[in-house]
mmCIF file with all atom_site columns, C-alpha atoms in Angstrom:
data_model
loop_
_atom_site.group_PDB
_atom_site.id
_atom_site.type_symbol
_atom_site.label_atom_id
_atom_site.label_alt_id
_atom_site.label_comp_id
_atom_site.label_asym_id
_atom_site.label_entity_id
_atom_site.label_seq_id
_atom_site.pdbx_PDB_ins_code
_atom_site.Cartn_x
_atom_site.Cartn_y
_atom_site.Cartn_z
_atom_site.occupancy
_atom_site.B_iso_or_equiv
_atom_site.pdbx_formal_charge
_atom_site.auth_seq_id
_atom_site.auth_comp_id
_atom_site.auth_asym_id
_atom_site.auth_atom_id
_atom_site.pdbx_PDB_model_num
ATOM 1   C CA . UNK A 1 1   ? 245.380 47.492  256.924 1.00 0.00 ? 254 UNK A CA 1
ATOM 2   C CA . UNK A 1 2   ? 244.657 49.429  253.774 1.00 0.00 ? 255 UNK A CA 1
ATOM 3   C CA . UNK A 1 3   ? 245.537 47.929  250.399 1.00 0.00 ? 256 UNK A CA 1
ATOM 4   C CA . UNK A 1 4   ? 248.486 49.515  248.571 1.00 0.00 ? 257 UNK A CA 1
ATOM 5   C CA . UNK A 1 5   ? 249.875 51.619  251.453 1.00 0.00 ? 258 UNK A CA 1
ATOM 6   C CA . UNK A 1 6   ? 252.600 53.090  249.214 1.00 0.00 ? 259 UNK A CA 1
ATOM 7   C CA . UNK A 1 7   ? 249.975 54.515  246.858 1.00 0.00 ? 260 UNK A CA 1
ATOM 8   C CA . UNK A 1 8   ? 248.099 56.119  249.744 1.00 0.00 ? 261 UNK A CA 1
ATOM 9   C CA . UNK A 1 9   ? 251.271 57.669  251.139 1.00 0.00 ? 262 UNK A CA 1
ATOM 10  C CA . UNK A 1 10  ? 252.090 59.161  247.716 1.00 0.00 ? 263 UNK A CA 1
ATOM 11  C CA . UNK A 1 11  ? 248.537 60.517  247.436 1.00 0.00 ? 264 UNK A CA 1
ATOM 12  C CA . UNK A 1 12  ? 248.790 62.052  250.905 1.00 0.00 ? 265 UNK A CA 1
ATOM 13  C CA . UNK A 1 13  ? 252.051 63.879  250.227 1.00 0.00 ? 266 UNK A CA 1
ATOM 14  C CA . UNK A 1 14  ? 250.890 65.054  246.795 1.00 0.00 ? 267 UNK A CA 1
ATOM 15  C CA . UNK A 1 15  ? 247.795 66.427  248.520 1.00 0.00 ? 268 UNK A CA 1
ATOM 16  C CA . UNK A 1 16  ? 249.979 68.315  251.025 1.00 0.00 ? 269 UNK A CA 1
ATOM 17  C CA . UNK A 1 17  ? 252.102 69.810  248.249 1.00 0.00 ? 270 UNK A CA 1
ATOM 18  C CA . UNK A 1 18  ? 249.027 70.897  246.296 1.00 0.00 ? 271 UNK A CA 1
ATOM 19  C CA . UNK A 1 19  ? 247.478 72.392  249.421 1.00 0.00 ? 272 UNK A CA 1
ATOM 20  C CA . UNK A 1 20  ? 250.627 74.456  250.029 1.00 0.00 ? 273 UNK A CA 1
ATOM 21  C CA . UNK A 1 21  ? 250.722 75.634  246.413 1.00 0.00 ? 274 UNK A CA 1
ATOM 22  C CA . UNK A 1 22  ? 247.054 76.612  246.518 1.00 0.00 ? 275 UNK A CA 1
ATOM 23  C CA . UNK A 1 23  ? 247.618 78.610  249.698 1.00 0.00 ? 276 UNK A CA 1
ATOM 24  C CA . UNK A 1 24  ? 250.544 80.415  248.070 1.00 0.00 ? 277 UNK A CA 1
ATOM 25  C CA . UNK A 1 25  ? 248.499 81.270  244.975 1.00 0.00 ? 278 UNK A CA 1
ATOM 26  C CA . UNK A 1 26  ? 245.675 82.652  247.108 1.00 0.00 ? 279 UNK A CA 1
ATOM 27  C CA . UNK A 1 27  ? 248.071 84.788  249.169 1.00 0.00 ? 280 UNK A CA 1
ATOM 28  C CA . UNK A 1 28  ? 249.695 86.213  246.016 1.00 0.00 ? 281 UNK A CA 1
ATOM 29  C CA . UNK A 1 29  ? 246.331 86.944  244.416 1.00 0.00 ? 282 UNK A CA 1
ATOM 30  C CA . UNK A 1 30  ? 245.107 88.763  247.541 1.00 0.00 ? 283 UNK A CA 1
ATOM 31  C CA . UNK A 1 31  ? 248.143 91.057  247.451 1.00 0.00 ? 284 UNK A CA 1
ATOM 32  C CA . UNK A 1 32  ? 247.895 91.586  243.687 1.00 0.00 ? 285 UNK A CA 1
ATOM 33  C CA . UNK A 1 33  ? 244.187 92.421  243.825 1.00 0.00 ? 286 UNK A CA 1
ATOM 34  C CA . UNK A 1 34  ? 244.683 94.812  246.738 1.00 0.00 ? 287 UNK A CA 1
ATOM 35  C CA . UNK A 1 35  ? 247.519 96.668  245.032 1.00 0.00 ? 288 UNK A CA 1
ATOM 36  C CA . UNK A 1 36  ? 245.621 96.776  241.727 1.00 0.00 ? 289 UNK A CA 1
ATOM 37  C CA . UNK A 1 37  ? 242.574 98.213  243.503 1.00 0.00 ? 290 UNK A CA 1
ATOM 38  C CA . UNK A 1 38  ? 244.691 100.818 245.288 1.00 0.00 ? 291 UNK A CA 1
ATOM 39  C CA . UNK A 1 39  ? 246.578 101.961 242.169 1.00 0.00 ? 292 UNK A CA 1
ATOM 40  C CA . UNK A 1 40  ? 244.339 101.116 239.200 1.00 0.00 ? 293 UNK A CA 1
ATOM 41  C CA . UNK A 1 41  ? 245.870 103.560 236.696 1.00 0.00 ? 294 UNK A CA 1
ATOM 42  C CA . UNK A 1 42  ? 249.411 102.362 237.323 1.00 0.00 ? 295 UNK A CA 1
ATOM 43  C CA . UNK A 1 43  ? 248.830 98.619  237.705 1.00 0.00 ? 296 UNK A CA 1
ATOM 44  C CA . UNK A 1 44  ? 246.456 98.137  234.770 1.00 0.00 ? 297 UNK A CA 1
ATOM 45  C CA . UNK A 1 45  ? 249.024 99.147  232.185 1.00 0.00 ? 298 UNK A CA 1
ATOM 46  C CA . UNK A 1 46  ? 250.511 96.408  230.033 1.00 0.00 ? 299 UNK A CA 1
ATOM 47  C CA . UNK A 1 47  ? 253.087 94.310  231.869 1.00 0.00 ? 300 UNK A CA 1
ATOM 48  C CA . UNK A 1 48  ? 252.931 96.128  235.212 1.00 0.00 ? 301 UNK A CA 1
ATOM 49  C CA . UNK A 1 49  ? 251.019 93.379  237.006 1.00 0.00 ? 302 UNK A CA 1
ATOM 50  C CA . UNK A 1 50  ? 253.499 90.719  235.928 1.00 0.00 ? 303 UNK A CA 1
ATOM 51  C CA . UNK A 1 51  ? 256.508 92.848  236.918 1.00 0.00 ? 304 UNK A CA 1
ATOM 52  C CA . UNK A 1 52  ? 255.031 93.609  240.331 1.00 0.00 ? 305 UNK A CA 1
ATOM 53  C CA . UNK A 1 53  ? 254.155 89.947  240.865 1.00 0.00 ? 306 UNK A CA 1
ATOM 54  C CA . UNK A 1 54  ? 257.722 88.911  239.994 1.00 0.00 ? 307 UNK A CA 1
ATOM 55  C CA . UNK A 1 55  ? 259.133 91.542  242.373 1.00 0.00 ? 308 UNK A CA 1
ATOM 56  C CA . UNK A 1 56  ? 256.765 90.500  245.164 1.00 0.00 ? 309 UNK A CA 1
ATOM 57  C CA . UNK A 1 57  ? 257.646 86.807  244.719 1.00 0.00 ? 310 UNK A CA 1
ATOM 58  C CA . UNK A 1 58  ? 261.364 87.665  244.780 1.00 0.00 ? 311 UNK A CA 1
ATOM 59  C CA . UNK A 1 59  ? 260.972 89.686  247.978 1.00 0.00 ? 312 UNK A CA 1
ATOM 60  C CA . UNK A 1 60  ? 258.982 86.895  249.677 1.00 0.00 ? 313 UNK A CA 1
ATOM 61  C CA . UNK A 1 61  ? 261.570 84.350  248.545 1.00 0.00 ? 314 UNK A CA 1
ATOM 62  C CA . UNK A 1 62  ? 264.393 86.485  249.949 1.00 0.00 ? 315 UNK A CA 1
ATOM 63  C CA . UNK A 1 63  ? 262.692 86.813  253.328 1.00 0.00 ? 316 UNK A CA 1
ATOM 64  C CA . UNK A 1 64  ? 262.068 83.074  253.509 1.00 0.00 ? 317 UNK A CA 1
ATOM 65  C CA . UNK A 1 65  ? 265.686 82.168  252.727 1.00 0.00 ? 318 UNK A CA 1
ATOM 66  C CA . UNK A 1 66  ? 266.485 83.096  256.326 1.00 0.00 ? 319 UNK A CA 1
ATOM 67  C CA . UNK A 1 67  ? 264.484 80.063  257.447 1.00 0.00 ? 320 UNK A CA 1
ATOM 68  C CA . UNK A 1 68  ? 266.861 77.746  255.584 1.00 0.00 ? 321 UNK A CA 1
ATOM 69  C CA . UNK A 1 69  ? 269.969 78.816  257.483 1.00 0.00 ? 322 UNK A CA 1
ATOM 70  C CA . UNK A 1 70  ? 271.182 77.276  260.721 1.00 0.00 ? 323 UNK A CA 1
ATOM 71  C CA . UNK A 1 71  ? 269.489 80.027  262.724 1.00 0.00 ? 324 UNK A CA 1
ATOM 72  C CA . UNK A 1 72  ? 266.198 79.582  260.901 1.00 0.00 ? 325 UNK A CA 1
ATOM 73  C CA . UNK A 1 73  ? 264.585 77.720  263.774 1.00 0.00 ? 326 UNK A CA 1
ATOM 74  C CA . UNK A 1 74  ? 265.594 80.515  266.158 1.00 0.00 ? 327 UNK A CA 1
ATOM 75  C CA . UNK A 1 75  ? 264.066 83.135  263.820 1.00 0.00 ? 328 UNK A CA 1
ATOM 76  C CA . UNK A 1 76  ? 260.909 81.042  263.536 1.00 0.00 ? 329 UNK A CA 1
ATOM 77  C CA . UNK A 1 77  ? 260.635 80.734  267.326 1.00 0.00 ? 330 UNK A CA 1
ATOM 78  C CA . UNK A 1 78  ? 261.077 84.505  267.708 1.00 0.00 ? 331 UNK A CA 1
ATOM 79  C CA . UNK A 1 79  ? 258.363 85.177  265.132 1.00 0.00 ? 332 UNK A CA 1
ATOM 80  C CA . UNK A 1 80  ? 256.088 82.622  266.778 1.00 0.00 ? 333 UNK A CA 1
ATOM 81  C CA . UNK A 1 81  ? 256.618 84.047  270.271 1.00 0.00 ? 334 UNK A CA 1
ATOM 82  C CA . UNK A 1 82  ? 256.395 87.745  269.469 1.00 0.00 ? 335 UNK A CA 1
ATOM 83  C CA . UNK A 1 83  ? 253.788 87.657  266.683 1.00 0.00 ? 336 UNK A CA 1
ATOM 84  C CA . UNK A 1 84  ? 251.287 85.471  268.517 1.00 0.00 ? 337 UNK A CA 1
ATOM 85  C CA . UNK A 1 85  ? 251.406 86.773  272.067 1.00 0.00 ? 338 UNK A CA 1
ATOM 86  C CA . UNK A 1 86  ? 248.345 88.251  273.749 1.00 0.00 ? 339 UNK A CA 1
ATOM 87  C CA . UNK A 1 87  ? 249.500 91.885  273.810 1.00 0.00 ? 340 UNK A CA 1
ATOM 88  C CA . UNK A 1 88  ? 250.122 91.930  270.067 1.00 0.00 ? 341 UNK A CA 1
ATOM 89  C CA . UNK A 1 89  ? 246.751 90.364  269.281 1.00 0.00 ? 342 UNK A CA 1
ATOM 90  C CA . UNK A 1 90  ? 245.025 92.781  271.676 1.00 0.00 ? 343 UNK A CA 1
ATOM 91  C CA . UNK A 1 91  ? 246.749 95.775  270.053 1.00 0.00 ? 344 UNK A CA 1
ATOM 92  C CA . UNK A 1 92  ? 245.815 94.655  266.547 1.00 0.00 ? 345 UNK A CA 1
ATOM 93  C CA . UNK A 1 93  ? 242.203 93.946  267.535 1.00 0.00 ? 346 UNK A CA 1
ATOM 94  C CA . UNK A 1 94  ? 241.847 97.375  269.183 1.00 0.00 ? 347 UNK A CA 1
ATOM 95  C CA . UNK A 1 95  ? 243.287 99.098  266.101 1.00 0.00 ? 348 UNK A CA 1
ATOM 96  C CA . UNK A 1 96  ? 240.998 97.178  263.768 1.00 0.00 ? 349 UNK A CA 1
ATOM 97  C CA . UNK A 1 97  ? 237.924 97.880  265.871 1.00 0.00 ? 350 UNK A CA 1
ATOM 98  C CA . UNK A 1 98  ? 238.790 101.579 266.009 1.00 0.00 ? 351 UNK A CA 1
ATOM 99  C CA . UNK A 1 99  ? 239.308 101.696 262.250 1.00 0.00 ? 352 UNK A CA 1
ATOM 100 C CA . UNK A 1 100 ? 236.008 99.884  261.652 1.00 0.00 ? 353 UNK A CA 1
ATOM 101 C CA . UNK A 1 101 ? 234.131 102.175 264.066 1.00 0.00 ? 354 UNK A CA 1
ATOM 102 C CA . UNK A 1 102 ? 235.534 105.329 262.413 1.00 0.00 ? 355 UNK A CA 1
ATOM 103 C CA . UNK A 1 103 ? 234.451 104.047 259.008 1.00 0.00 ? 356 UNK A CA 1
ATOM 104 C CA . UNK A 1 104 ? 231.031 103.190 260.385 1.00 0.00 ? 357 UNK A CA 1
ATOM 105 C CA . UNK A 1 105 ? 230.575 106.661 261.885 1.00 0.00 ? 358 UNK A CA 1
ATOM 106 C CA . UNK A 1 106 ? 231.756 108.261 258.649 1.00 0.00 ? 359 UNK A CA 1
ATOM 107 C CA . UNK A 1 107 ? 229.177 106.322 256.666 1.00 0.00 ? 360 UNK A CA 1
ATOM 108 C CA . UNK A 1 108 ? 226.399 107.352 259.063 1.00 0.00 ? 361 UNK A CA 1
ATOM 109 C CA . UNK A 1 109 ? 227.529 110.980 258.794 1.00 0.00 ? 362 UNK A CA 1
ATOM 110 C CA . UNK A 1 110 ? 227.410 110.828 254.999 1.00 0.00 ? 363 UNK A CA 1
ATOM 111 C CA . UNK A 1 111 ? 223.964 109.247 254.992 1.00 0.00 ? 364 UNK A CA 1
ATOM 112 C CA . UNK A 1 112 ? 222.497 111.765 257.416 1.00 0.00 ? 365 UNK A CA 1
ATOM 113 C CA . UNK A 1 113 ? 224.354 114.801 255.982 1.00 0.00 ? 366 UNK A CA 1
ATOM 114 C CA . UNK A 1 114 ? 225.816 115.638 259.391 1.00 0.00 ? 367 UNK A CA 1
ATOM 115 C CA . UNK A 1 115 ? 229.372 115.554 258.147 1.00 0.00 ? 368 UNK A CA 1
ATOM 116 C CA . UNK A 1 116 ? 230.655 117.369 255.083 1.00 0.00 ? 369 UNK A CA 1
#
């Protein structure tokens, strides 16, 4: 038996909370960086990044409120079943491979001057 089991349980749950917060920060930063890279002139003005981040957090919060209702488990099961089935993963992988291959061929065409 470990000494001070209450202390270890507190440390474990604090670690879980911090892990969840870190994951949320990373997800928000990925979206913010992508949008800033897509629209640099608009998003690099003063205050635009903060406004967009607040709007994005509000939208994510609104979508997640559904999970707190009585039917939240049903919605979660639907998302789990339909988002993670084989046909969906196959479709996404085919689309991504096609997109990657088109980009690869475009780069070869630019390097060899075959495509204008």
